[in-house]
Coordinates of C-alpha atoms in Angstrom, one line a residue:
Chain A
M1 CA -18.1 -8.2 -15.2
N2 CA -21.3 -7.6 -17.1
R3 CA -22.5 -4.2 -18.2
N4 CA -25.2 -4.2 -15.6
E5 CA -22.5 -4.7 -12.9
I6 CA -20.7 -1.5 -13.9
N7 CA -21.6 1.7 -12.0
I8 CA -21.0 4.9 -13.8
L9 CA -21.1 8.4 -12.3
I10 CA -21.5 11.4 -14.6
V11 CA -20.6 14.7 -13.0
D12 CA -21.4 17.7 -15.2
D13 CA -23.0 21.0 -14.5
E14 CA -24.9 20.9 -17.9
K15 CA -28.2 19.2 -17.5
I16 CA -28.3 18.2 -21.2
V17 CA -24.9 16.4 -21.0
R18 CA -25.9 14.6 -17.8
E19 CA -29.2 13.4 -19.1
S20 CA -28.1 12.6 -22.7
L21 CA -25.1 10.7 -21.5
S22 CA -26.9 8.8 -18.8
E23 CA -29.8 7.8 -21.2
W24 CA -27.2 6.6 -23.7
F25 CA -25.3 4.5 -21.1
I26 CA -28.6 3.1 -19.7
E27 CA -29.7 2.1 -23.2
D28 CA -26.4 0.2 -23.4
G29 CA -27.1 -1.6 -20.2
Y30 CA -24.9 0.2 -17.7
R31 CA -25.9 1.4 -14.3
V32 CA -25.7 5.2 -14.2
D33 CA -25.9 7.9 -11.6
I34 CA -25.5 11.6 -12.1
A35 CA -24.3 14.6 -10.1
K36 CA -24.6 18.3 -11.0
D37 CA -21.4 19.3 -9.2
A38 CA -18.4 18.1 -7.2
V39 CA -20.1 18.5 -3.8
E40 CA -23.0 16.3 -4.9
A41 CA -20.6 13.8 -6.4
L42 CA -18.5 13.6 -3.2
N43 CA -21.7 13.2 -1.1
K44 CA -22.7 10.2 -3.3
L45 CA -19.2 8.8 -2.9
N46 CA -19.7 8.7 0.8
K47 CA -22.4 6.1 0.3
I48 CA -21.4 4.2 -2.8
R49 CA -18.3 3.5 -5.0
Y50 CA -18.5 3.8 -8.7
D51 CA -16.5 1.9 -11.3
I52 CA -16.2 4.6 -13.9
Y53 CA -16.4 8.4 -13.5
F54 CA -17.1 10.9 -16.2
L55 CA -16.0 14.3 -14.9
D56 CA -16.5 17.6 -16.6
I57 CA -13.4 19.7 -16.2
K58 CA -15.1 23.1 -16.0
M59 CA -17.7 23.3 -13.3
P60 CA -18.7 26.0 -10.9
G61 CA -17.1 25.6 -7.5
M62 CA -14.7 22.7 -7.3
D63 CA -13.6 21.8 -10.9
G64 CA -13.1 18.4 -12.4
M65 CA -9.4 18.4 -11.8
E66 CA -9.8 18.8 -8.0
L67 CA -12.7 16.4 -7.9
H68 CA -10.4 13.9 -9.7
R69 CA -7.8 14.2 -7.0
R70 CA -10.4 13.8 -4.3
I71 CA -11.8 10.6 -6.0
R72 CA -8.3 9.2 -6.2
E73 CA -7.8 9.8 -2.5
I74 CA -11.0 7.8 -1.8
D75 CA -10.5 5.1 -4.5
K76 CA -7.0 4.9 -6.0
D77 CA -8.2 2.3 -8.6
A78 CA -11.1 4.4 -9.9
V79 CA -11.3 4.8 -13.7
V80 CA -11.8 8.5 -14.4
I81 CA -12.6 9.9 -17.8
I82 CA -12.3 13.7 -18.1
I83 CA -14.9 15.5 -20.2
T84 CA -13.5 18.6 -21.8
A85 CA -14.1 21.2 -24.5
Y86 CA -11.4 21.7 -27.2
A87 CA -10.1 24.8 -25.4
A88 CA -9.3 22.8 -22.3
V89 CA -7.3 19.9 -23.7
D90 CA -4.1 21.1 -21.9
T91 CA -5.9 20.7 -18.6
A92 CA -7.2 17.3 -19.7
V93 CA -3.6 16.2 -20.5
Q94 CA -2.6 17.4 -17.0
A95 CA -5.4 15.1 -15.6
L96 CA -3.9 12.2 -17.6
K97 CA -0.6 12.8 -15.9
E98 CA -2.3 12.7 -12.6
G99 CA -3.8 9.3 -13.3
A100 CA -7.0 9.8 -15.3
F101 CA -7.8 7.0 -17.6
D102 CA -8.5 9.2 -20.7
Y103 CA -10.3 12.3 -21.8
I104 CA -13.0 13.0 -24.3
T105 CA -13.9 16.3 -26.0
K106 CA -17.4 17.6 -26.3
P107 CA -19.3 17.0 -28.5
F108 CA -18.5 13.3 -28.4
D109 CA -18.1 11.1 -31.4
P110 CA -20.5 8.2 -30.5
D111 CA -18.1 5.6 -31.9
N112 CA -15.1 7.1 -29.9
L113 CA -17.2 7.3 -26.7
S114 CA -18.4 3.7 -27.2
H115 CA -14.8 2.4 -27.6
L116 CA -13.6 4.5 -24.6
L117 CA -16.3 3.2 -22.4
R118 CA -15.6 -0.4 -23.4
N119 CA -11.8 0.0 -22.7
A120 CA -12.6 1.7 -19.4
A121 CA -14.9 -1.2 -18.4
R122 CA -12.2 -3.7 -19.4
Q123 CA -9.6 -1.8 -17.3
R124 CA -11.9 -1.7 -14.3
K125 CA -12.6 -5.4 -14.7
L126 CA -8.9 -6.2 -14.8
T127 CA -8.1 -4.1 -11.8
K128 CA -10.9 -5.8 -9.8
E129 CA -9.7 -9.2 -10.9
N130 CA -6.2 -8.3 -9.9
I131 CA -7.3 -7.1 -6.5
E132 CA -9.3 -10.3 -6.0
L133 CA -6.4 -12.5 -7.2
R134 CA -3.9 -10.7 -4.9
G135 CA -6.4 -11.3 -2.0
S136 CA -6.6 -15.0 -2.7
L137 CA -2.9 -15.3 -3.2
E138 CA -2.4 -13.4 0.1
A139 CA -4.6 -16.0 1.8
L140 CA -2.5 -18.7 0.4
T141 CA 0.9 -17.1 1.2
E142 CA 1.5 -17.9 4.8
T143 CA 3.9 -15.7 6.8
P144 CA 6.3 -18.0 8.5
E145 CA 5.7 -18.1 12.2
I146 CA 8.4 -16.9 14.5
I147 CA 7.8 -18.7 17.8
G148 CA 8.6 -17.3 21.2
K149 CA 7.4 -15.0 24.0
S150 CA 10.7 -13.5 25.1
K151 CA 11.4 -9.8 24.9
H152 CA 14.1 -10.7 22.3
I153 CA 11.7 -12.4 19.9
A154 CA 9.2 -9.5 20.3
E155 CA 12.1 -7.1 19.3
V156 CA 13.1 -9.3 16.4
K157 CA 9.5 -9.3 15.1
E158 CA 9.3 -5.5 15.4
L159 CA 12.6 -5.2 13.5
I160 CA 11.3 -7.5 10.8
K161 CA 8.1 -5.5 10.5
T162 CA 10.0 -2.2 10.2
V163 CA 12.4 -3.3 7.6
A164 CA 10.0 -5.5 5.5
K165 CA 8.3 -2.5 4.0
T166 CA 11.6 -1.1 2.7
T167 CA 14.1 -2.4 0.1
T168 CA 17.0 -2.1 2.4
T169 CA 19.7 -4.7 2.5
V170 CA 19.4 -6.8 5.7
I171 CA 22.0 -8.9 7.4
I172 CA 20.8 -11.6 9.9
R173 CA 23.4 -12.7 12.4
G174 CA 23.2 -15.5 14.8
E175 CA 24.5 -18.9 15.7
S176 CA 23.7 -21.9 13.5
G177 CA 20.1 -23.1 14.1
T178 CA 18.7 -19.8 15.5
G179 CA 16.3 -19.4 12.6
K180 CA 18.1 -16.9 10.3
E181 CA 16.4 -18.3 7.2
L182 CA 13.0 -18.1 8.9
V183 CA 13.6 -14.4 9.6
A184 CA 14.5 -13.9 5.9
Q185 CA 11.3 -15.7 4.9
S186 CA 9.3 -13.5 7.3
I187 CA 10.8 -10.3 5.9
H188 CA 10.0 -11.4 2.4
A189 CA 6.5 -12.5 3.3
Q190 CA 5.7 -9.1 4.8
S191 CA 7.2 -7.0 2.0
E192 CA 5.7 -5.7 -1.1
R193 CA 7.8 -8.2 -3.0
R194 CA 5.9 -11.2 -1.4
F195 CA 4.2 -12.1 -4.7
S196 CA 7.6 -12.5 -6.4
P197 CA 10.1 -15.2 -5.5
L198 CA 12.3 -15.5 -2.5
V199 CA 15.5 -17.1 -3.9
S200 CA 17.9 -18.7 -1.4
V201 CA 21.5 -19.5 -2.0
N202 CA 23.6 -21.4 0.5
C203 CA 27.0 -19.8 -0.3
G204 CA 28.8 -22.1 2.0
A205 CA 27.7 -25.2 0.2
L206 CA 29.2 -24.3 -3.2
S207 CA 32.7 -23.9 -4.5
E208 CA 33.6 -20.4 -5.7
T209 CA 33.2 -21.3 -9.4
L210 CA 29.9 -23.0 -8.8
L211 CA 28.7 -20.1 -6.7
E212 CA 29.5 -17.6 -9.4
S213 CA 27.5 -19.7 -11.9
E214 CA 24.7 -20.1 -9.4
L215 CA 24.5 -16.4 -8.7
F216 CA 25.0 -14.9 -12.1
G217 CA 24.0 -17.7 -14.4
H218 CA 26.0 -18.7 -17.5
E219 CA 25.9 -18.8 -21.3
K220 CA 26.1 -22.0 -23.3
G221 CA 29.7 -23.0 -23.5
A222 CA 30.9 -20.7 -20.8
F223 CA 32.8 -23.6 -19.2
T224 CA 33.1 -27.3 -19.7
G225 CA 29.8 -28.8 -19.1
A226 CA 27.8 -25.6 -19.7
M227 CA 25.6 -27.1 -22.4
Y228 CA 22.8 -24.7 -22.0
R229 CA 22.3 -21.1 -21.1
R230 CA 21.2 -20.9 -17.4
K231 CA 19.7 -18.1 -15.5
G232 CA 21.4 -17.1 -12.3
K233 CA 19.7 -16.7 -8.9
L234 CA 20.1 -12.9 -9.2
E235 CA 18.1 -13.0 -12.4
I236 CA 15.4 -15.4 -11.0
A237 CA 15.0 -13.1 -8.0
N238 CA 13.9 -10.2 -10.2
G239 CA 11.1 -8.4 -8.4
G240 CA 11.7 -10.5 -5.3
T241 CA 14.3 -11.2 -2.6
L242 CA 17.7 -12.9 -2.8
F243 CA 18.7 -14.7 0.4
L244 CA 22.4 -15.3 0.7
D245 CA 23.1 -17.7 3.5
E246 CA 26.5 -18.1 5.0
I247 CA 27.7 -14.9 3.2
G248 CA 30.9 -15.0 5.2
T249 CA 32.2 -18.0 3.2
I250 CA 32.3 -16.5 -0.3
G251 CA 35.6 -16.1 -2.1
P252 CA 37.3 -12.8 -3.0
K253 CA 36.4 -12.8 -6.7
T254 CA 32.7 -13.5 -6.0
Q255 CA 32.7 -10.8 -3.4
I256 CA 33.8 -8.1 -6.0
D257 CA 31.2 -9.3 -8.5
L258 CA 28.5 -9.5 -5.9
L259 CA 29.2 -6.0 -4.6
R260 CA 29.0 -4.6 -8.2
A261 CA 25.7 -6.5 -8.9
I262 CA 24.2 -5.3 -5.6
E263 CA 25.1 -1.7 -6.2
S264 CA 24.1 -1.4 -9.9
K265 CA 21.5 -4.2 -10.1
E266 CA 23.2 -5.1 -13.4
F267 CA 25.5 -8.0 -14.2
T268 CA 26.5 -10.4 -17.0
R269 CA 26.1 -14.1 -17.1
L270 CA 29.4 -16.1 -17.0
G271 CA 30.7 -16.2 -20.6
G272 CA 28.3 -13.6 -21.7
N273 CA 28.3 -9.9 -22.7
E274 CA 24.6 -9.1 -22.4
I275 CA 24.0 -6.8 -19.4
I276 CA 21.1 -8.3 -17.4
K277 CA 19.1 -6.0 -15.2
S278 CA 17.4 -7.4 -12.2
D279 CA 15.5 -5.7 -9.3
F280 CA 16.2 -7.8 -6.3
R281 CA 16.4 -7.1 -2.6
V282 CA 19.3 -8.7 -0.7
I283 CA 19.0 -10.4 2.7
C284 CA 22.0 -12.3 3.9
A285 CA 22.9 -14.3 6.9
T286 CA 26.0 -15.4 8.6
N287 CA 27.2 -17.1 11.8
K288 CA 30.7 -15.8 11.3
N289 CA 32.4 -12.9 12.9
L290 CA 32.5 -10.7 9.7
E291 CA 34.4 -7.9 11.5
E292 CA 37.2 -10.4 12.3
A293 CA 37.1 -11.6 8.6
V294 CA 37.4 -8.0 7.4
K295 CA 40.4 -7.4 9.7
K296 CA 42.1 -10.6 8.4
G297 CA 41.4 -9.5 4.8
D298 CA 39.1 -12.5 4.1
F299 CA 36.1 -10.3 3.6
R300 CA 36.0 -7.1 1.6
E301 CA 35.4 -4.0 3.7
D302 CA 33.3 -2.3 1.0
L303 CA 31.0 -5.4 0.7
Y304 CA 30.8 -5.6 4.5
Y305 CA 29.6 -2.0 4.7
R306 CA 27.2 -2.5 1.8
L307 CA 25.6 -5.5 3.6
Q308 CA 25.7 -4.1 7.1
V309 CA 22.8 -1.6 6.5
Y310 CA 20.3 -3.1 8.8
T311 CA 21.3 -5.9 11.2
I312 CA 19.0 -8.4 12.9
T313 CA 20.9 -10.4 15.5
L314 CA 19.3 -13.6 16.8
K315 CA 20.2 -14.6 20.3
P316 CA 21.1 -18.2 21.0
L317 CA 18.3 -20.3 22.5
R318 CA 20.2 -20.8 25.8
E319 CA 20.0 -17.0 26.4
R320 CA 16.2 -17.0 26.1
P321 CA 15.0 -20.2 27.7
E322 CA 11.5 -18.6 28.2
D323 CA 10.9 -19.3 24.5
I324 CA 11.4 -23.1 25.0
P325 CA 7.9 -24.1 26.2
E326 CA 6.2 -22.4 23.3
L327 CA 8.7 -23.9 20.8
V328 CA 8.2 -27.3 22.4
T329 CA 4.4 -27.1 22.0
F330 CA 4.8 -25.9 18.4
F331 CA 7.1 -28.8 17.5
I332 CA 5.0 -31.4 19.3
K333 CA 2.0 -30.1 17.3
R334 CA 4.0 -30.2 14.0
Y335 CA 5.3 -33.8 14.5
K336 CA 2.0 -35.1 16.0
E337 CA 0.4 -34.2 12.6
K338 CA 3.3 -35.5 10.6
M339 CA 3.7 -38.8 12.5
N340 CA 0.0 -39.2 13.4
K341 CA 0.9 -40.0 17.0
P342 CA -1.4 -39.2 20.0
V343 CA 1.2 -37.2 21.9
E344 CA -0.5 -34.3 23.6
G345 CA 2.4 -32.5 25.3
I346 CA 5.3 -32.8 27.6
D347 CA 5.6 -33.4 31.4
T348 CA 7.0 -30.8 33.8
E349 CA 10.2 -32.7 34.5
A350 CA 11.1 -33.1 30.8
L351 CA 10.3 -29.5 30.1
H352 CA 12.4 -28.4 33.0
L353 CA 15.3 -30.5 31.5
L354 CA 14.8 -28.9 28.1
M355 CA 14.8 -25.4 29.6
K356 CA 18.1 -26.0 31.5
Y357 CA 19.8 -27.6 28.5
P358 CA 22.3 -25.3 26.8
W359 CA 21.1 -26.1 23.2
Y360 CA 24.4 -25.4 21.3
G361 CA 22.5 -26.3 18.1
N362 CA 19.8 -23.9 19.0
V363 CA 16.2 -24.2 17.7
R364 CA 17.3 -26.8 15.1
E365 CA 18.7 -29.0 17.9
L366 CA 15.6 -28.6 20.0
E367 CA 13.4 -29.5 17.0
N368 CA 15.5 -32.6 16.4
A369 CA 15.3 -33.6 20.1
I370 CA 11.5 -33.2 20.0
E371 CA 11.3 -35.3 16.8
R372 CA 13.4 -38.0 18.3
A373 CA 11.3 -38.0 21.5
M374 CA 8.1 -38.2 19.5
V375 CA 9.5 -41.2 17.7
V376 CA 10.3 -43.2 20.8
S377 CA 7.5 -42.0 23.0
K378 CA 4.6 -44.4 23.6
E379 CA 2.6 -42.2 26.0
K380 CA 0.5 -39.1 25.7
L381 CA 3.2 -36.9 27.3
L382 CA 6.8 -36.7 26.4
R383 CA 9.0 -37.7 29.3
R384 CA 12.6 -37.1 30.4
K385 CA 13.5 -40.7 29.3
D386 CA 12.4 -39.9 25.7
F387 CA 15.1 -37.2 25.3
L388 CA 18.7 -38.1 24.4
L389 CA 20.4 -35.2 26.0
N390 CA 23.7 -34.8 27.8
Q391 CA 22.3 -35.1 31.3
A392 CA 25.2 -33.0 32.6
D393 CA 23.3 -30.1 31.2
D394 CA 26.5 -28.7 29.7
K395 CA 28.7 -29.0 26.7
P396 CA 29.9 -32.6 26.1
Q397 CA 33.2 -32.8 27.9
F398 CA 36.0 -34.8 26.3
S399 CA 39.5 -35.2 27.5
S400 CA 41.9 -33.2 25.3
N401 CA 44.2 -36.1 24.8
I402 CA 41.7 -38.4 23.0
S403 CA 41.5 -38.7 19.3
L404 CA 38.5 -37.7 17.1
E405 CA 38.0 -41.4 16.3
E406 CA 37.6 -42.2 19.9
V407 CA 35.1 -39.4 20.4
E408 CA 33.2 -40.7 17.4
K409 CA 33.2 -44.3 18.6
A410 CA 32.0 -43.2 22.1
H411 CA 29.3 -41.0 20.6
I412 CA 28.0 -43.7 18.3
L413 CA 27.9 -46.3 21.1
N414 CA 26.2 -43.8 23.4
V415 CA 23.5 -43.1 20.8
L416 CA 22.9 -46.8 20.1
E417 CA 22.6 -47.6 23.7
K418 CA 20.1 -44.8 24.3
N419 CA 18.1 -46.0 21.3
N420 CA 18.1 -49.6 22.4
W421 CA 20.3 -50.5 19.5
N422 CA 17.7 -49.4 16.9
I423 CA 20.0 -48.8 13.9
S424 CA 17.5 -46.7 11.9
N425 CA 16.7 -44.3 14.8
S426 CA 20.3 -44.0 15.7
A427 CA 21.4 -43.3 12.1
R428 CA 18.7 -40.6 11.8
L429 CA 19.9 -38.9 15.0
L430 CA 23.5 -39.1 14.0
G431 CA 22.6 -37.6 10.6
I432 CA 24.1 -40.6 8.7
D433 CA 22.6 -43.4 6.7
R434 CA 22.3 -47.0 7.9
V435 CA 25.1 -48.3 5.7
T436 CA 27.4 -45.8 7.2
I437 CA 26.5 -46.7 10.7
Y438 CA 27.2 -50.4 9.9
K439 CA 30.6 -49.5 8.4
K440 CA 31.4 -47.4 11.5
L441 CA 30.4 -50.4 13.8
E442 CA 32.7 -52.6 11.8
K443 CA 35.5 -50.1 11.8
Y444 CA 35.4 -49.6 15.5
G445 CA 34.7 -53.2 16.3
I446 CA 31.5 -52.4 18.1
K447 CA 29.3 -55.4 18.5
R448 CA 25.6 -55.5 19.4
P449 CA 25.2 -57.0 23.0
Q450 CA 23.6 -60.5 23.1
N451 CA 20.8 -59.4 25.4
V452 CA 19.4 -56.5 23.1
Chain B
M1 CA -52.5 -5.0 -35.5
S2 CA -51.2 -1.6 -34.1
K3 CA -50.5 1.3 -36.4
L4 CA -47.2 3.0 -37.2
D5 CA -47.2 6.4 -38.9
L6 CA -44.2 6.9 -41.2
V7 CA -43.7 10.6 -41.8
T8 CA -41.3 12.1 -44.3
L9 CA -39.8 15.6 -43.6
Q10 CA -37.3 17.1 -46.1
F11 CA -36.6 13.5 -47.2
D12 CA -35.1 12.7 -50.5
H13 CA -35.6 8.9 -50.7
I14 CA -39.4 8.5 -50.4
L15 CA -39.3 5.8 -53.2
L16 CA -36.9 3.7 -51.2
V17 CA -39.2 3.9 -48.1
E18 CA -42.2 3.0 -50.3
R19 CA -40.3 -0.1 -51.5
S20 CA -39.5 -1.0 -47.9
L21 CA -43.0 -0.7 -46.4
S22 CA -43.9 -4.4 -46.6
S23 CA -40.5 -5.4 -45.1
I24 CA -41.0 -2.9 -42.3
E25 CA -44.5 -4.3 -41.6
K26 CA -43.2 -7.8 -41.6
L27 CA -40.3 -7.0 -39.3
T28 CA -42.2 -4.9 -36.8
N29 CA -45.6 -6.6 -37.0
L30 CA -47.2 -3.2 -37.3
S31 CA -49.6 -1.7 -39.9
V32 CA -47.6 1.0 -41.6
H33 CA -49.0 4.3 -43.1
L34 CA -46.7 6.6 -45.0
Y35 CA -47.3 10.4 -45.4
E36 CA -45.4 13.6 -46.0
T37 CA -45.3 16.6 -43.7
N38 CA -44.1 20.2 -44.4
H39 CA -43.2 21.2 -40.8
D40 CA -40.7 24.1 -40.6
I41 CA -37.5 22.9 -38.9
D42 CA -35.3 25.8 -39.8
Q43 CA -35.4 27.0 -36.1
Y44 CA -33.7 23.8 -35.1
F45 CA -30.7 24.3 -37.4
N46 CA -27.5 25.0 -35.5
I47 CA -25.4 27.5 -37.5
E48 CA -22.1 26.5 -35.7
R49 CA -22.5 22.8 -36.3
L50 CA -24.5 23.0 -39.6
Q51 CA -26.8 20.3 -38.3
Y52 CA -30.3 20.0 -37.0
D53 CA -31.1 19.3 -33.4
A54 CA -32.8 15.9 -33.4
A55 CA -34.1 16.2 -29.8
K56 CA -35.9 19.5 -30.6
I57 CA -37.5 18.1 -33.8
L58 CA -38.7 15.1 -31.8
G59 CA -40.1 17.5 -29.2
M60 CA -42.0 19.3 -31.9
F61 CA -43.7 16.1 -33.1
E62 CA -44.3 14.9 -29.5
R63 CA -46.3 18.1 -28.7
E64 CA -48.7 17.1 -31.5
K65 CA -49.7 14.1 -29.4
T66 CA -50.4 11.5 -32.1
L67 CA -52.5 8.4 -31.4
H68 CA -50.0 6.0 -32.8
K69 CA -46.3 5.5 -32.7
M70 CA -44.6 7.8 -35.3
L71 CA -41.3 7.6 -37.1
V72 CA -40.0 10.6 -39.0
Y73 CA -37.6 10.3 -42.0
T74 CA -35.4 13.2 -42.9
S75 CA -32.4 13.7 -45.1
V76 CA -30.9 16.5 -43.0
D77 CA -27.9 15.8 -40.8
L78 CA -28.9 15.3 -37.1
F79 CA -27.1 15.9 -33.9
I80 CA -27.8 16.0 -30.2
P81 CA -25.7 18.5 -28.0
I82 CA -23.4 15.9 -26.6
F83 CA -22.7 13.9 -29.8
T84 CA -21.2 14.9 -33.1
F85 CA -24.1 13.2 -35.0
V86 CA -26.9 10.7 -34.6
F87 CA -28.2 8.3 -37.2
G88 CA -31.6 8.5 -35.5
L89 CA -33.1 9.3 -32.1
A90 CA -36.0 7.9 -30.0
K91 CA -36.9 8.0 -26.4
L92 CA -37.3 4.7 -24.6
G93 CA -41.1 4.0 -24.6
G94 CA -41.7 7.4 -26.4
S95 CA -44.1 8.1 -29.1
V96 CA -41.9 9.6 -31.8
A97 CA -38.6 8.6 -33.4
I98 CA -36.5 10.2 -36.1
V99 CA -34.1 8.7 -38.6
S100 CA -31.8 10.6 -40.9
S101 CA -30.6 9.3 -44.3
H102 CA -27.7 11.8 -44.4
R103 CA -25.0 9.6 -43.0
L104 CA -26.6 6.4 -44.3
R105 CA -25.7 7.3 -47.8
N106 CA -22.5 5.8 -49.3
E107 CA -21.7 9.2 -50.8
Y108 CA -21.2 10.7 -47.4
Y109 CA -18.2 8.3 -47.0
G110 CA -16.9 9.1 -50.5
L111 CA -18.2 5.9 -52.0
P112 CA -20.4 5.5 -55.1
T113 CA -24.2 5.6 -54.7
D114 CA -25.8 2.4 -53.6
N115 CA -29.5 2.7 -53.2
D116 CA -30.0 -1.0 -52.3
L117 CA -27.6 -0.6 -49.4
L118 CA -29.2 2.7 -48.4
Q119 CA -32.6 1.0 -48.4
E120 CA -31.3 -1.8 -46.2
R121 CA -29.7 0.8 -43.8
L122 CA -33.0 2.7 -43.6
I123 CA -34.9 -0.4 -42.7
K124 CA -32.4 -1.3 -40.0
E125 CA -32.5 2.2 -38.5
T126 CA -36.3 2.2 -38.7
V127 CA -36.6 -1.2 -36.9
H128 CA -34.0 -0.1 -34.4
E129 CA -35.6 3.2 -33.4
L130 CA -39.0 1.6 -33.4
G131 CA -37.6 -1.0 -31.0
H132 CA -36.7 1.9 -28.6
L133 CA -40.3 3.3 -28.9
L134 CA -41.5 -0.2 -27.9
N135 CA -39.3 -0.1 -24.8
L136 CA -36.3 -2.2 -26.1
R137 CA -32.8 -1.2 -24.9
H138 CA -29.7 -1.9 -26.8
C139 CA -28.9 -5.6 -27.3
M140 CA -25.5 -7.2 -26.6
N141 CA -26.0 -9.6 -29.5
F142 CA -24.1 -7.8 -32.3
Q143 CA -26.2 -9.3 -35.0
C144 CA -29.5 -8.1 -33.5
V145 CA -31.0 -5.0 -35.0
M146 CA -31.1 -3.5 -31.5
A147 CA -27.3 -3.7 -31.1
S148 CA -25.9 -0.2 -30.6
S149 CA -24.3 1.1 -33.8
N150 CA -22.2 4.2 -33.6
S151 CA -20.6 3.9 -37.0
I152 CA -21.8 2.8 -40.4
D153 CA -19.7 -0.3 -40.2
E154 CA -21.5 -1.4 -37.0
L155 CA -24.8 -0.7 -38.7
D156 CA -23.9 -2.9 -41.7
I157 CA -22.7 -5.8 -39.6
K158 CA -26.0 -6.3 -37.8
Q159 CA -29.1 -7.9 -39.3
N160 CA -32.4 -6.1 -39.9
K161 CA -34.4 -8.2 -37.4
Y162 CA -34.8 -8.6 -33.7
C163 CA -33.0 -11.5 -32.0
S164 CA -35.1 -14.1 -30.2
L165 CA -34.6 -12.4 -26.8
C166 CA -35.7 -9.0 -28.1
Q167 CA -38.6 -10.6 -30.0
S168 CA -39.8 -12.2 -26.8
K169 CA -39.5 -8.8 -24.9
L170 CA -41.6 -7.2 -27.7
Q171 CA -44.3 -9.9 -27.4
Q172 CA -44.4 -9.2 -23.7
F173 CA -44.7 -5.4 -24.4
F174 CA -47.6 -6.0 -26.8
Q175 CA -49.4 -8.2 -24.3
Q176 CA -49.1 -5.6 -21.6
N177 CA -50.3 -2.7 -23.8

């Protein structure tokens, strides 16, 4: 920001001050405008914004203090310098408390004024840069898209919008695969904390000791193998959001520590004494019945109430089939780009099948089904034959007197047959690797038919 | 070559200026004439500030409507209403400028007398204020004589000559006038 890009407005009822100051600033290369009182200044502000304002505190009519407040209302980032006589320093100090950049007493020491103006220009430049950078960052930060046209999804979006602006603890409930993490991402992305990290911890995937270390961090030597000091997720989430997935699975000791940390925003690393302060917002998710867990004594009641401030419940996909067409289109588009396949959509019969299917794995299962269909499809539209769904349109039914191994064998065989004995595709759908599928085939004595 | 009138008014260092004449001529490319004046400036003395109003003294000389650019040297302490002091004053493109030696002296800052340094400071202020009369604004190059100097340290840092950019602006000014 060069000097000739900086606009200064001088507001003073004394002509000599206005003229001398403006001449002095113009000589230094700044762009200067003058106003004899607050009314003239505010009129000018209707047409143009200035970077730096010099306001005389004592003026007939509206004084400099009130004008300062009005300018702040119009431009909260304006750099305002109060001009005062020695007698009015108290008022100038009050102006500083209300956000003025600095004050200067008449007559000015040229050296002081010069330094003040340079600092004010630097401050303005930094503020402008900051606004620009935030703008570009905002453009880069995508708000995760929640897909669906149902009334339920509209309500969820509204709930997210409402709670995002606050720092309230949120609990997201819903079956596995309904998109709880996506909701957490959306809350974070719409909050004031979006420029700070969203730190996710899957509580269900870690043992209690590991989870404690993951959350609170540890000091060097805190336990065997703790060779270095490590920051915990609570510390990393400073300024941002901490997303605790599967909160219902955490052990009793971690529950107490977590409750204390959430309430005080203070904690110590494992094996350490230093109190760490961290400003994090908590969003958690669970697919468990927490009320039941509280009754059984598995989940602390105080922690339950601490987390249960604002609840967003996600309905299972089978209860909102009207969202399926939009989700299908979205996933087809996603995988079309990823796989570079010329699939344009889905035919009516297949879509009808998908809308009738109960989707016990919810959106995650639907996404996997679409991915699988995209892999096998050789046409422009996905067809019923591309989907490997239980055609009975209901939960898979097994007799209660067969063993788990028999179920597994039947399922593997079924998947292989549907995939024309393509091992890689079948392994991906089953969520296991190729070596495992070969071992299972050997274990269950399943042999590839000669004609495949 | 254009003329520049150097006028002394209650000035204690005429000898220093006489010694500087050739330097000033060389630096400004003007033909310099030095003379003394006895104008009464008591009316421009401010009893509260114990200083003389530089703008009013300038106004007095401007009313005389000289043919050439004029630079007034004085040893009294100068101010303008908004500033605690000024080393000198000139209007952009005006006809008269004024320079005070009061705060250019080492003694003002509690240091021993140094006439060579005072002479150098007087030359810099002369060339600077004359630059304003010739339409030059302050220069961002801190070494250029047209750089703004609000303290004696800033005055000492800069050189006594115009930078190449200011020099070319001056040439343009002389061509147009």
